[in-house]
Coordinates of N, CA and C in Angstrom, one line a residue:
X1 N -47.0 -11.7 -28.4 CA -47.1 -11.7 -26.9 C -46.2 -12.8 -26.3
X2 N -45.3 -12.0 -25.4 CA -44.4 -13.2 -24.4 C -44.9 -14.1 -24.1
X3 N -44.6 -15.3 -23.7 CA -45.0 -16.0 -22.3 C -45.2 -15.7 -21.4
X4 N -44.0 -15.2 -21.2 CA -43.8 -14.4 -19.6 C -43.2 -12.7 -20.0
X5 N -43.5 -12.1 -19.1 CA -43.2 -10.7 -19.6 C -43.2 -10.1 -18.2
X6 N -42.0 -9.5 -18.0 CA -41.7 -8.5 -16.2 C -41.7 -6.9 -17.0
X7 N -42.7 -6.1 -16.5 CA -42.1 -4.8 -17.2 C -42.1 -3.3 -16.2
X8 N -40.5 -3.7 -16.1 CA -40.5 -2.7 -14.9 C -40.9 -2.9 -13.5
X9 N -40.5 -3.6 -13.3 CA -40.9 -4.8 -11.9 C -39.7 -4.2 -10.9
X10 N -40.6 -3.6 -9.7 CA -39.9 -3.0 -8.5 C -40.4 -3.9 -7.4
X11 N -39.2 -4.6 -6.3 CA -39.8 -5.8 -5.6 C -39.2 -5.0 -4.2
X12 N -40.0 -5.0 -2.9 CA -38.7 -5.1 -2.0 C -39.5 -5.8 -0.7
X13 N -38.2 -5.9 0.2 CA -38.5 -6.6 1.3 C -38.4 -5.3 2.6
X14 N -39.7 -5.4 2.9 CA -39.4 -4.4 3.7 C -39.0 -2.8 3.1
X15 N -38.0 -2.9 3.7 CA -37.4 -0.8 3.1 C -36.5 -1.3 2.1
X16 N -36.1 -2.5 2.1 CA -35.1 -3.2 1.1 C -35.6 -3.1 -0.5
X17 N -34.7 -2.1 -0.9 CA -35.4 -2.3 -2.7 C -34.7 -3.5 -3.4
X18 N -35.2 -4.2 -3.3 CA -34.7 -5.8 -3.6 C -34.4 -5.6 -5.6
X19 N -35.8 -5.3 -5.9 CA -35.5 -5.1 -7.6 C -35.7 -3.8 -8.2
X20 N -34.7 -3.2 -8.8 CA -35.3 -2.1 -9.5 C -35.1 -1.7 -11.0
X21 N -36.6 -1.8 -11.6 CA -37.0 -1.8 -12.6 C -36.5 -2.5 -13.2
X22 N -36.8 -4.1 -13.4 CA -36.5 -5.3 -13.8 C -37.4 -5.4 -15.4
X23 N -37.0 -5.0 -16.5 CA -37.8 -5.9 -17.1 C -37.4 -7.2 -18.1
X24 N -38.0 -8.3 -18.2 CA -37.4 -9.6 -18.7 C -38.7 -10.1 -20.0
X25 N -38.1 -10.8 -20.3 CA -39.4 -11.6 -21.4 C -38.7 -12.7 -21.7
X26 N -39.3 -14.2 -21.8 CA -39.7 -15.4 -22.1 C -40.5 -15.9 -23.0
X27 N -40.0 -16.0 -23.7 CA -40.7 -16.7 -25.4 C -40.9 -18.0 -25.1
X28 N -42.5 -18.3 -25.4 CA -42.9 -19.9 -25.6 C -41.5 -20.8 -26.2
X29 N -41.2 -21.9 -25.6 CA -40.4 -23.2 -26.1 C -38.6 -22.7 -25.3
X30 N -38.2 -21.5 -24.7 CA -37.0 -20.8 -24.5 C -36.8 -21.6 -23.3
X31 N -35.0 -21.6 -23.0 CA -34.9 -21.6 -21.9 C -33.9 -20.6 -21.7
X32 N -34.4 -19.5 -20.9 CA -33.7 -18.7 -20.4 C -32.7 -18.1 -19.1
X33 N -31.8 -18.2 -19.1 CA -31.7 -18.1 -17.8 C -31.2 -16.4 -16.8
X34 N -30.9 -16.5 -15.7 CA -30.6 -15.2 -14.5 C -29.4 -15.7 -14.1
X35 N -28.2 -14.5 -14.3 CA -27.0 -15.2 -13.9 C -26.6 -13.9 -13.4
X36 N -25.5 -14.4 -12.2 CA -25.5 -13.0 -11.0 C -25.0 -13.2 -9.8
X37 N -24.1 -12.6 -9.0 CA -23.7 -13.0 -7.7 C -25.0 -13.2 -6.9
X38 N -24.6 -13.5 -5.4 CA -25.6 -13.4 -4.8 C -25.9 -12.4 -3.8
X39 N -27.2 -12.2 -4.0 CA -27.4 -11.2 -3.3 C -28.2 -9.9 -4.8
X40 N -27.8 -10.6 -5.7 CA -28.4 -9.5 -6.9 C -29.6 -9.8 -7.7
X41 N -30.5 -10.5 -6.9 CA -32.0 -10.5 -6.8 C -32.6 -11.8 -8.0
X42 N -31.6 -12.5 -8.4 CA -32.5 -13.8 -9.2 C -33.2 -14.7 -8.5
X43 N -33.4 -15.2 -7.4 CA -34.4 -15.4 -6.3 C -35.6 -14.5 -6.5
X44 N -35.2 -13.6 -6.1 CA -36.3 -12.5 -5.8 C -37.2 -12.6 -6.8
X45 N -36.8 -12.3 -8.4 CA -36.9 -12.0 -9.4 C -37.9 -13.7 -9.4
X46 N -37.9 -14.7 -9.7 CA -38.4 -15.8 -9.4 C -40.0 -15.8 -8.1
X47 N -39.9 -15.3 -7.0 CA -40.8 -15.4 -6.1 C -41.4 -14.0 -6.3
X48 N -41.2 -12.6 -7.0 CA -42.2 -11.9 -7.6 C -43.0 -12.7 -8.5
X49 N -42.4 -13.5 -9.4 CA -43.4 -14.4 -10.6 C -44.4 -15.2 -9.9
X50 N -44.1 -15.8 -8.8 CA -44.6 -17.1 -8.6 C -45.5 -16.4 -7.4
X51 N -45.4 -14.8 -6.9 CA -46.8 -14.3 -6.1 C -45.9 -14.3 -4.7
X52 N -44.8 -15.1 -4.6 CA -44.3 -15.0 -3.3 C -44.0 -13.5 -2.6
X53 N -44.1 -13.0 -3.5 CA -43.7 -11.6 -2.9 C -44.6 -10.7 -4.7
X54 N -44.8 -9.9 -4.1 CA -46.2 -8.9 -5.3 C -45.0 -7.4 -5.0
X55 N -44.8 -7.5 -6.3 CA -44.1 -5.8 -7.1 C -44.6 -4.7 -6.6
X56 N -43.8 -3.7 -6.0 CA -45.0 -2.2 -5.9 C -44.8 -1.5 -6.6
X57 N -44.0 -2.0 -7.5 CA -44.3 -1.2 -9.2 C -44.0 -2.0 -10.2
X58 N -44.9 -1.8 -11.6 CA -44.8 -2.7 -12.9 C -45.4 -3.7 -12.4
X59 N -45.2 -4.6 -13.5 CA -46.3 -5.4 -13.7 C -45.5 -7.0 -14.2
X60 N -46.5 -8.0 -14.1 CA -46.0 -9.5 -14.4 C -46.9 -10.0 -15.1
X61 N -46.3 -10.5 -16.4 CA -47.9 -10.8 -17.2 C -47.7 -12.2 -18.0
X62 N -48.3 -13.0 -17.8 CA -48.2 -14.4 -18.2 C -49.1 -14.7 -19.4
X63 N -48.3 -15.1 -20.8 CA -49.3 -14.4 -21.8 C -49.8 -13.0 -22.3
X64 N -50.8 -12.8 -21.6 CA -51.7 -11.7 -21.8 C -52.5 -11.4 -20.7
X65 N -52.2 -11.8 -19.6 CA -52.8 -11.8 -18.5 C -51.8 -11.3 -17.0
X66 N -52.3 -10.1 -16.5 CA -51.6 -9.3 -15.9 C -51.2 -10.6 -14.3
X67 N -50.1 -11.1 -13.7 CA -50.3 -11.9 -12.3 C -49.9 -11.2 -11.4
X68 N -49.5 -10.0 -11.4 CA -48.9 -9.5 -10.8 C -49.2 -9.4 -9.2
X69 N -50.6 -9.4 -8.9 CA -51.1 -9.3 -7.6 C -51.4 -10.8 -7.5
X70 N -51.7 -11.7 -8.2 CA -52.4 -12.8 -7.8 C -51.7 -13.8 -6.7
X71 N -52.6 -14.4 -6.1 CA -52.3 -15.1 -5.1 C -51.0 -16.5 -5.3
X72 N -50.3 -17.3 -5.0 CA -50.0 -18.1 -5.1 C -50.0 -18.7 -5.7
X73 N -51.4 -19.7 -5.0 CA -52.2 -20.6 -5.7 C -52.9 -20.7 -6.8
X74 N -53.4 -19.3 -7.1 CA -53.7 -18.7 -8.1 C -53.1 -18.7 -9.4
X75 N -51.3 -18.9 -9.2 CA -50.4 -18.2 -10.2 C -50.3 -19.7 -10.9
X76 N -49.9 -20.7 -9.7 CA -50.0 -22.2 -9.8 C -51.0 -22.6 -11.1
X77 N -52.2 -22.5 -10.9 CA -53.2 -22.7 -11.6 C -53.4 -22.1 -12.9
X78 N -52.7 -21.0 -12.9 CA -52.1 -20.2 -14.3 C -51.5 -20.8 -15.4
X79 N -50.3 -21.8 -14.5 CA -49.6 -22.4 -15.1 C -48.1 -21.9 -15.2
X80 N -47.9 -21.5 -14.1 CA -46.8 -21.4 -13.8 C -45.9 -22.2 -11.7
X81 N -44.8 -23.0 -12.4 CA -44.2 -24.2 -11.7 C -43.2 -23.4 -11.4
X82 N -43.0 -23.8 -10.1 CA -41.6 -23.2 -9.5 C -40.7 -23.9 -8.3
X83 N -39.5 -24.2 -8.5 CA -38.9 -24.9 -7.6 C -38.3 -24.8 -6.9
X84 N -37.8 -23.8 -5.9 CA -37.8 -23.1 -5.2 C -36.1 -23.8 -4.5
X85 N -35.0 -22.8 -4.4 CA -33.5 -23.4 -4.4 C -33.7 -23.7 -2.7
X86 N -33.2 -25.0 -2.6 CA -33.2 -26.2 -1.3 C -34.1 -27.4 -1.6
X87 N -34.6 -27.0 -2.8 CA -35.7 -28.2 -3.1 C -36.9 -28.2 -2.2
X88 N -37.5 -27.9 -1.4 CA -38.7 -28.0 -0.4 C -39.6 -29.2 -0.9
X89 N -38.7 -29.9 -0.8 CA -40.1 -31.4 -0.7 C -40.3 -31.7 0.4
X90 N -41.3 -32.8 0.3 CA -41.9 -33.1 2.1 C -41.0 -34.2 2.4
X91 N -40.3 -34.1 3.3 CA -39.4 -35.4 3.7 C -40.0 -36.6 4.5
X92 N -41.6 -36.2 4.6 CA -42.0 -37.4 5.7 C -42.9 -38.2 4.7
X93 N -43.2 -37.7 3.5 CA -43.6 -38.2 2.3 C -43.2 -39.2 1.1
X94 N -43.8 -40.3 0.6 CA -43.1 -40.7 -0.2 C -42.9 -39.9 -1.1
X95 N -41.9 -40.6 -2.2 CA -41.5 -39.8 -3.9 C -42.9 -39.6 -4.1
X96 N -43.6 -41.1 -4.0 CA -45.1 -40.8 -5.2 C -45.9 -40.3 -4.2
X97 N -46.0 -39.8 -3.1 CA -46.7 -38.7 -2.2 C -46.3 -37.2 -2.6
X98 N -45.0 -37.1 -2.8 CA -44.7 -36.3 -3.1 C -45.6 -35.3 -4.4
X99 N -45.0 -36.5 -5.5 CA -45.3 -35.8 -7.0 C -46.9 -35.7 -6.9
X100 N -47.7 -36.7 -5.9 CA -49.5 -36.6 -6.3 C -49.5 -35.1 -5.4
X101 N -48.7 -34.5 -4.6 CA -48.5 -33.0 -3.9 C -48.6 -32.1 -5.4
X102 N -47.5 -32.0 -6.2 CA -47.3 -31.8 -7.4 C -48.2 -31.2 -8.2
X103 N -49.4 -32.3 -7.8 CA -51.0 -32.4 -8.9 C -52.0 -31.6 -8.3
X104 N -51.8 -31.4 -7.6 CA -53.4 -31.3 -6.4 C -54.4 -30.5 -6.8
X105 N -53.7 -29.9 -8.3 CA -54.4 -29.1 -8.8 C -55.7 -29.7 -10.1
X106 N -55.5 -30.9 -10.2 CA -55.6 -31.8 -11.0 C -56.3 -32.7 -10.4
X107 N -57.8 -33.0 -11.1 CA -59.5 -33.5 -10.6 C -58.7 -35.3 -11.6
X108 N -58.6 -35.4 -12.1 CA -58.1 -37.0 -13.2 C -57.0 -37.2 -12.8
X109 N -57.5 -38.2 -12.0 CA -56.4 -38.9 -11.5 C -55.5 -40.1 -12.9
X110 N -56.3 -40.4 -13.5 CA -55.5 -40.9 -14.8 C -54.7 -40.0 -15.1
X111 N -54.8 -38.3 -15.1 CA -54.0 -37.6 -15.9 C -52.7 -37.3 -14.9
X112 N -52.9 -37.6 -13.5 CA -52.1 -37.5 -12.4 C -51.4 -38.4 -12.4
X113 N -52.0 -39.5 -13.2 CA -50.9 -41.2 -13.3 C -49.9 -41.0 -14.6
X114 N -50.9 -40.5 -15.5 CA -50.0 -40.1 -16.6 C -48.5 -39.2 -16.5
X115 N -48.7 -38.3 -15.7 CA -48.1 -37.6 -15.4 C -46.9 -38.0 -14.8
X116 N -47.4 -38.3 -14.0 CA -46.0 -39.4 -13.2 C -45.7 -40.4 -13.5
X117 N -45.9 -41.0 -14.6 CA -45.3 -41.8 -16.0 C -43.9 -41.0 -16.4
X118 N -44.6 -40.1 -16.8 CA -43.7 -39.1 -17.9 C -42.5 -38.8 -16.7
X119 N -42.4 -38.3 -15.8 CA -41.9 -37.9 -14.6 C -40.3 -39.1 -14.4
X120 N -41.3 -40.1 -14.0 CA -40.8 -41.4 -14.1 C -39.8 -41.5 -15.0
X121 N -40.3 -41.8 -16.1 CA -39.4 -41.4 -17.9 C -38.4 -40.9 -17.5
X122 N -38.4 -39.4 -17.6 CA -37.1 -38.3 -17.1 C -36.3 -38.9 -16.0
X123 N -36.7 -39.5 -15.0 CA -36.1 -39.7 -13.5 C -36.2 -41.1 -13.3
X124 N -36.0 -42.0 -14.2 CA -36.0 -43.4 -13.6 C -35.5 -43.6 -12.5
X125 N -34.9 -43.0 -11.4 CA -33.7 -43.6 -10.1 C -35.3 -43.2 -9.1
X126 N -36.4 -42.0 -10.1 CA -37.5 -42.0 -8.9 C -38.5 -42.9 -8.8
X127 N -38.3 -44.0 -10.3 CA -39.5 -45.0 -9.7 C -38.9 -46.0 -9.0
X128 N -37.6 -46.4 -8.9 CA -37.0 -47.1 -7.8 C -37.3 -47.1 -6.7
X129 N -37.3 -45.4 -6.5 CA -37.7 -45.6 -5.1 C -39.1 -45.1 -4.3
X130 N -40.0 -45.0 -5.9 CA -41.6 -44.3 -5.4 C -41.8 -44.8 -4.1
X131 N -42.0 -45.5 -3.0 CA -42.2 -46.3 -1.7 C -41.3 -45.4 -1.0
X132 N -40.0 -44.5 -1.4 CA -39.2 -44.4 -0.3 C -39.8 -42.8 0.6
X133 N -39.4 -42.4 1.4 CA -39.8 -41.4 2.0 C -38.8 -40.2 1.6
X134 N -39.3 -39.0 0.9 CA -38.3 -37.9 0.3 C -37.3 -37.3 1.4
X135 N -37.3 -37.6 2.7 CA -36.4 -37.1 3.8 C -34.9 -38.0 3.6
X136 N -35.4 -39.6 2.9 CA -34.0 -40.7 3.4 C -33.4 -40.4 2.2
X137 N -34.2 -40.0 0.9 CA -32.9 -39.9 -0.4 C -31.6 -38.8 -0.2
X138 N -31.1 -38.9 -1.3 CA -29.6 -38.4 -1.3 C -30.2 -36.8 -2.4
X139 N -29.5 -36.1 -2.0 CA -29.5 -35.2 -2.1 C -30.1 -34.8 -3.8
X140 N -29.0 -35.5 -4.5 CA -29.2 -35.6 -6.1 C -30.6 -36.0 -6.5
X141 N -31.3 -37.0 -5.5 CA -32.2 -37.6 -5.9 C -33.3 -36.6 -5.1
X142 N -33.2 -36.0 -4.2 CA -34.0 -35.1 -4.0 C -34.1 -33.8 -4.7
X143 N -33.1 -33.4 -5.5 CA -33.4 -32.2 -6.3 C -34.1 -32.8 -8.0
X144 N -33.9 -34.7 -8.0 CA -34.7 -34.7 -9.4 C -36.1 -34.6 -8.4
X145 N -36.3 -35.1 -7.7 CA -38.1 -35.3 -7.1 C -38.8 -33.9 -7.3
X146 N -37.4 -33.0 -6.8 CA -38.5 -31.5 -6.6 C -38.6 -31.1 -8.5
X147 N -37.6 -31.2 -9.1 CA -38.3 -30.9 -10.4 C -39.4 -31.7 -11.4
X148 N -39.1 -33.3 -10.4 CA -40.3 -34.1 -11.3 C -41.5 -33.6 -10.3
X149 N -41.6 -33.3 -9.0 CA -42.8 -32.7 -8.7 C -43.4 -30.9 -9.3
X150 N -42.4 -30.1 -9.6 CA -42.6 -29.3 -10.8 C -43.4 -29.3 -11.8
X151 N -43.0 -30.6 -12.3 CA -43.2 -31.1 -13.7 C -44.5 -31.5 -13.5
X152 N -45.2 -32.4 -12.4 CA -47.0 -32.3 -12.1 C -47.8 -31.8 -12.9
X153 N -47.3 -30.3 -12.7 CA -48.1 -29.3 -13.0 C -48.7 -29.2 -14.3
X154 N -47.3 -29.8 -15.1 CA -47.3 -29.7 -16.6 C -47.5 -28.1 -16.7
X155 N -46.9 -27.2 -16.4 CA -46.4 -25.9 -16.4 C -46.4 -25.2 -18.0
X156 N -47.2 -24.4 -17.7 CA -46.9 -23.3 -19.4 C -45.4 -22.5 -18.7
X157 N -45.1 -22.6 -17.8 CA -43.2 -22.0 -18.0 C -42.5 -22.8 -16.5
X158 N -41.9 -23.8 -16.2 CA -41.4 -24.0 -14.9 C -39.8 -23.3 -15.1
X159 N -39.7 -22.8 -13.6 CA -38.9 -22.1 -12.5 C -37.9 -22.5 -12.1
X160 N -36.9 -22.9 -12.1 CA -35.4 -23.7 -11.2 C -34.6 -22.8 -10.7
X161 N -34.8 -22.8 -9.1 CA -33.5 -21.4 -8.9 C -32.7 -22.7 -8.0
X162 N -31.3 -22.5 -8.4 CA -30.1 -23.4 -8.7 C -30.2 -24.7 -7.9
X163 N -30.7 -25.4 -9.1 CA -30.9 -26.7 -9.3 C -29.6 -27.7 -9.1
X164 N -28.9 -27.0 -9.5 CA -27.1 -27.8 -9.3 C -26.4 -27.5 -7.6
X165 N -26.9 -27.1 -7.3 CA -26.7 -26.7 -5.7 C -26.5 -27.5 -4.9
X166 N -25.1 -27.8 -4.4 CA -24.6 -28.6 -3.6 C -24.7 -30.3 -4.3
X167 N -24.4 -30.3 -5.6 CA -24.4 -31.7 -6.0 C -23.2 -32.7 -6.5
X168 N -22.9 -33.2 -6.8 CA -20.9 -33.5 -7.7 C -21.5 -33.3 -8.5
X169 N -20.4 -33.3 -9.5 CA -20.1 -32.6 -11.0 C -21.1 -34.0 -11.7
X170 N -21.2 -35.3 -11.2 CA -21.5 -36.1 -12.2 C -22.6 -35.7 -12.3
X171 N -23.9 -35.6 -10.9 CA -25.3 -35.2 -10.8 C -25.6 -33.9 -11.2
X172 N -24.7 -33.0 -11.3 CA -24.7 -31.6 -12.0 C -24.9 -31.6 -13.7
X173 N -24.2 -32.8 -14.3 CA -24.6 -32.9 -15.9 C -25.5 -33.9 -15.9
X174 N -26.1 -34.4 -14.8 CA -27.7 -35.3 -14.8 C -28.2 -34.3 -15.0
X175 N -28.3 -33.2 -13.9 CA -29.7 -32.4 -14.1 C -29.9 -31.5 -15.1
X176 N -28.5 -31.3 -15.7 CA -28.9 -30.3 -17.1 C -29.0 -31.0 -17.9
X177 N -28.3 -32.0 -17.8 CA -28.5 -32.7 -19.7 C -30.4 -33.4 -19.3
X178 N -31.2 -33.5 -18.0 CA -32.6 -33.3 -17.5 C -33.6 -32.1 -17.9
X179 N -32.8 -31.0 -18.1 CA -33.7 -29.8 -18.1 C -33.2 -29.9 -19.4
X180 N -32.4 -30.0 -20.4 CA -32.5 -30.1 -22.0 C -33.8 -30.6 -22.4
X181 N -33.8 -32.2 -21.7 CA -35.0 -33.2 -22.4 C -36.0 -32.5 -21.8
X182 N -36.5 -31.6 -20.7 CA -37.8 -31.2 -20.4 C -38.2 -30.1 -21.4
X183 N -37.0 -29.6 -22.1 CA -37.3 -28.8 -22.9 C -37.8 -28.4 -24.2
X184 N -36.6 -30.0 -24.7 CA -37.2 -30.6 -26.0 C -38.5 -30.8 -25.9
X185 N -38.8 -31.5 -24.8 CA -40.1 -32.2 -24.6 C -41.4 -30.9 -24.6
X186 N -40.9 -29.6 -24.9 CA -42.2 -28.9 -24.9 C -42.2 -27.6 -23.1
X187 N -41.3 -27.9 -22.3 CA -41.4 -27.5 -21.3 C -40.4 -25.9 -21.6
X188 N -40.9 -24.8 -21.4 CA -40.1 -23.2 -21.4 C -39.9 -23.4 -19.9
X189 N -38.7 -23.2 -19.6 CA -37.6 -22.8 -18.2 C -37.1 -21.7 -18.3
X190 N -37.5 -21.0 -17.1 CA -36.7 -19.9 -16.6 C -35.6 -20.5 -15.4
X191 N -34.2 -20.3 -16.0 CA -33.5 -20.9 -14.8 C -32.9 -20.0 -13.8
X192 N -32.5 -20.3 -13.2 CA -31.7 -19.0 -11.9 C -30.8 -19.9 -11.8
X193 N -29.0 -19.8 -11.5 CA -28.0 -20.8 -11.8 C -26.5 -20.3 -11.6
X194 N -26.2 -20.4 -10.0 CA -24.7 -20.1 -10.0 C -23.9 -20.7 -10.7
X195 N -23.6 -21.5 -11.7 CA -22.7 -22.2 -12.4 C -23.5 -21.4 -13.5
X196 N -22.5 -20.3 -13.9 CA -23.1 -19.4 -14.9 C -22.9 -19.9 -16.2
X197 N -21.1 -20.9 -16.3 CA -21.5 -21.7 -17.7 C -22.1 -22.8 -18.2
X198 N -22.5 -23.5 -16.9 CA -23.4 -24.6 -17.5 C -24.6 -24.1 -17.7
X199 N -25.3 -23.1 -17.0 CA -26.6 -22.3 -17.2 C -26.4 -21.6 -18.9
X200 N -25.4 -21.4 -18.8 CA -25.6 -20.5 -20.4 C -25.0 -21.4 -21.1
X201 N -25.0 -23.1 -21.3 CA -24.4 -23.9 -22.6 C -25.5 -24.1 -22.8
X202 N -26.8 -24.1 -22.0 CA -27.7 -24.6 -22.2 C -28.8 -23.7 -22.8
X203 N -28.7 -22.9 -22.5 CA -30.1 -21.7 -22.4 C -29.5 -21.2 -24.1
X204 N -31.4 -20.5 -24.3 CA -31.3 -19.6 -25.3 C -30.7 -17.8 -25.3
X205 N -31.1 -17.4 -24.4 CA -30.8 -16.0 -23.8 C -30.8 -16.4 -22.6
X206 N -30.1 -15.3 -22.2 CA -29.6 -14.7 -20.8 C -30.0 -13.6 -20.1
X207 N -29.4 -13.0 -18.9 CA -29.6 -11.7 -18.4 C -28.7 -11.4 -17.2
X208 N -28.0 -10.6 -17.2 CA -27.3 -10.8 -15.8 C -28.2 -9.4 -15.0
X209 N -27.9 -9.8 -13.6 CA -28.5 -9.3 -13.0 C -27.4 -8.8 -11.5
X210 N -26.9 -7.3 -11.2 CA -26.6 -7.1 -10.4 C -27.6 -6.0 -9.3
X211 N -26.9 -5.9 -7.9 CA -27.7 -5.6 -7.0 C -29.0 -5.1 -7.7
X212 N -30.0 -5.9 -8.0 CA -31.5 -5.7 -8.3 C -31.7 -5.0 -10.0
X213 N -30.8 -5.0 -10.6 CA -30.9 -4.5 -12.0 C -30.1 -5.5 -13.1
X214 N -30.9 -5.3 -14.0 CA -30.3 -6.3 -15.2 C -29.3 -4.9 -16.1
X215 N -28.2 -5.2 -15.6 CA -26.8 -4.8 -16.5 C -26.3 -5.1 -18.0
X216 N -27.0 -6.2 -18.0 CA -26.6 -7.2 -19.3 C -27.8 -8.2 -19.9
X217 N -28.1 -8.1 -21.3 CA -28.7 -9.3 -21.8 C -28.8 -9.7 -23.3
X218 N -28.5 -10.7 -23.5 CA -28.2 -11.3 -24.9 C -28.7 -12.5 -25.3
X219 N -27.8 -13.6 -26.1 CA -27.9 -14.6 -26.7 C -26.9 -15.2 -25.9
X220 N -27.5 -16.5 -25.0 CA -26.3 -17.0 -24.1 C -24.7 -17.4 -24.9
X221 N -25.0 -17.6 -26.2 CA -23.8 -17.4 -26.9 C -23.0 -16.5 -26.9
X222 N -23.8 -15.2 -26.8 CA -22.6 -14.1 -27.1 C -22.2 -13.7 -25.4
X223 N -23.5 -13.8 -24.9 CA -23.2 -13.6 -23.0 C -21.5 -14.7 -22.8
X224 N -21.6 -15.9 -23.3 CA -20.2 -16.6 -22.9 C -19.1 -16.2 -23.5
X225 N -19.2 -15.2 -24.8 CA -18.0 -14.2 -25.0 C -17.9 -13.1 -24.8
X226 N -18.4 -12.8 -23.6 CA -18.6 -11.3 -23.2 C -17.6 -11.1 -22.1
X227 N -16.8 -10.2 -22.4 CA -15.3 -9.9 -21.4 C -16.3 -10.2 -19.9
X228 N -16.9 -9.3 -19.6 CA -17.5 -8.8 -18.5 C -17.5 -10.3 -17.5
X229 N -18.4 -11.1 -18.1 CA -19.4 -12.4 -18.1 C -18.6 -13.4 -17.4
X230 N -17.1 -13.3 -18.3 CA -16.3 -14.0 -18.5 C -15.1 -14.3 -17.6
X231 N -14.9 -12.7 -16.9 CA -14.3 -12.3 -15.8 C -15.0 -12.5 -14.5
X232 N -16.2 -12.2 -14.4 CA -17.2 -12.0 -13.2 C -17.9 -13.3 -12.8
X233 N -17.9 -14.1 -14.0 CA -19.1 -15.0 -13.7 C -18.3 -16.7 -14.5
X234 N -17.3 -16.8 -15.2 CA -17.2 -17.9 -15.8 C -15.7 -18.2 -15.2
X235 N -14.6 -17.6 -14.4 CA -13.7 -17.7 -14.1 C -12.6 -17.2 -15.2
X236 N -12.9 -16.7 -16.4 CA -12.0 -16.5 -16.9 C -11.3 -15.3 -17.0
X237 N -9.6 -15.3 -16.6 CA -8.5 -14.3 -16.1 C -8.8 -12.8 -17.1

């Protein structure tokens, strides 16, 4: 049994058929990623999982357990983390307001301290500024907050839809060579990731995804010698 398993997942917004007949799977310890212009539903594909939006066909099954309809909050509690591309932290909040946001789900507060230990670990530049308020940081430092507030959860699979978004190239190999160590560390990622070859140096499998259908899917190895991949999505002539 997957971790995560989409089978035949039809999403839309409105009259809009956003996904049609998506199916994906995620293996415990994987990091997998969605690679795709925009507009070809790796968003989408993300906020069906996480309840933001509920399939009107097929199904979403975490383990062995169908989430397909479940609530939000619900999905949260499941154990599934999601971080949602712009970062959406609270800007009038501190870091360490922030990440105890992260927890809420979580009665031990030792295990909420522990946690944001570990957090800490990953993100040293956020115990610097635990006191500061997440609206005055810099950009880079607001996309580690929203994944160390991810991380809270201690997630059976956390979510990144493009985490590198609008950052320089130096903070762009912070946050991946970041989501390596979350993953060593025991953490399965599903990524979403316009920089389609840093997303596939990193990941185990792939999928590409155009207007609402997965066209393509492999071993991110063979996805980065795939003429198609290579032309469309890596810049190569």
């Amino acid at each position: 049994m997957s971790l995560l398993h989409l089978d035949n997942v039809h999403s839309y917004y409105g009259r809009i058929h956003a996904l049609k007949g998506i199916s994906i799977k995620v293996e415990e310890g994987e990091i997998v990623t969605l690679i795709g212009a925009n507009g070809a539903g790796k968003s989408t594909t993300l906020r069906t999982i996480s309840g933001l939006l509920h399939p009107k066909q097929g199904n979403v099954f975490l383990q062995d357990k169908d989430i397909s309809h479940m609530e939000p909050h619900s999905i949260v509690h499941a154990g599934v983390g999601h971080v949602p591309e712009g970062r959406g932290i609270f800007p009038r909040l501190t870091v360490k307001e922030n990440l105890e946001m992260g927890a809420y789900v979580i009665d031990d507060y030792t295990e909420v301290e522990r946690r944001m230990e570990y957090s800490f670990e990953l993100f040293p530049r956020l115990k610097e500024r635990m006191d500061q308020k997440g609206g005055t940081l810099s950009g880079g430092e607001q996309q580690m907050l929203a994944m160390a507030r991810g991380l809270m959860l201690n997630p059976h699979i956390l979510m990144l839809d493009e985490p590198s978004m609008g950052l320089s190239p130096v903070l762009v190999e912070l946050v991946f060579d970041t989501i390596q160590k979350m993953n060593a560390n025991g953490t399965t990622i599903l990524l979403v990731e316009q920089n389609a070859l840093m997303a596939l140096s990193i990941a185990n499998r792939g999928y590409v995804l155009q207007t609402g259908q997965i066209v393509l899917s492999d071993t991110a190895a063979n996805l980065r010698k795939n003429e198609m991949v290579q032309k469309a999505y890596l810049g190569v002539d």
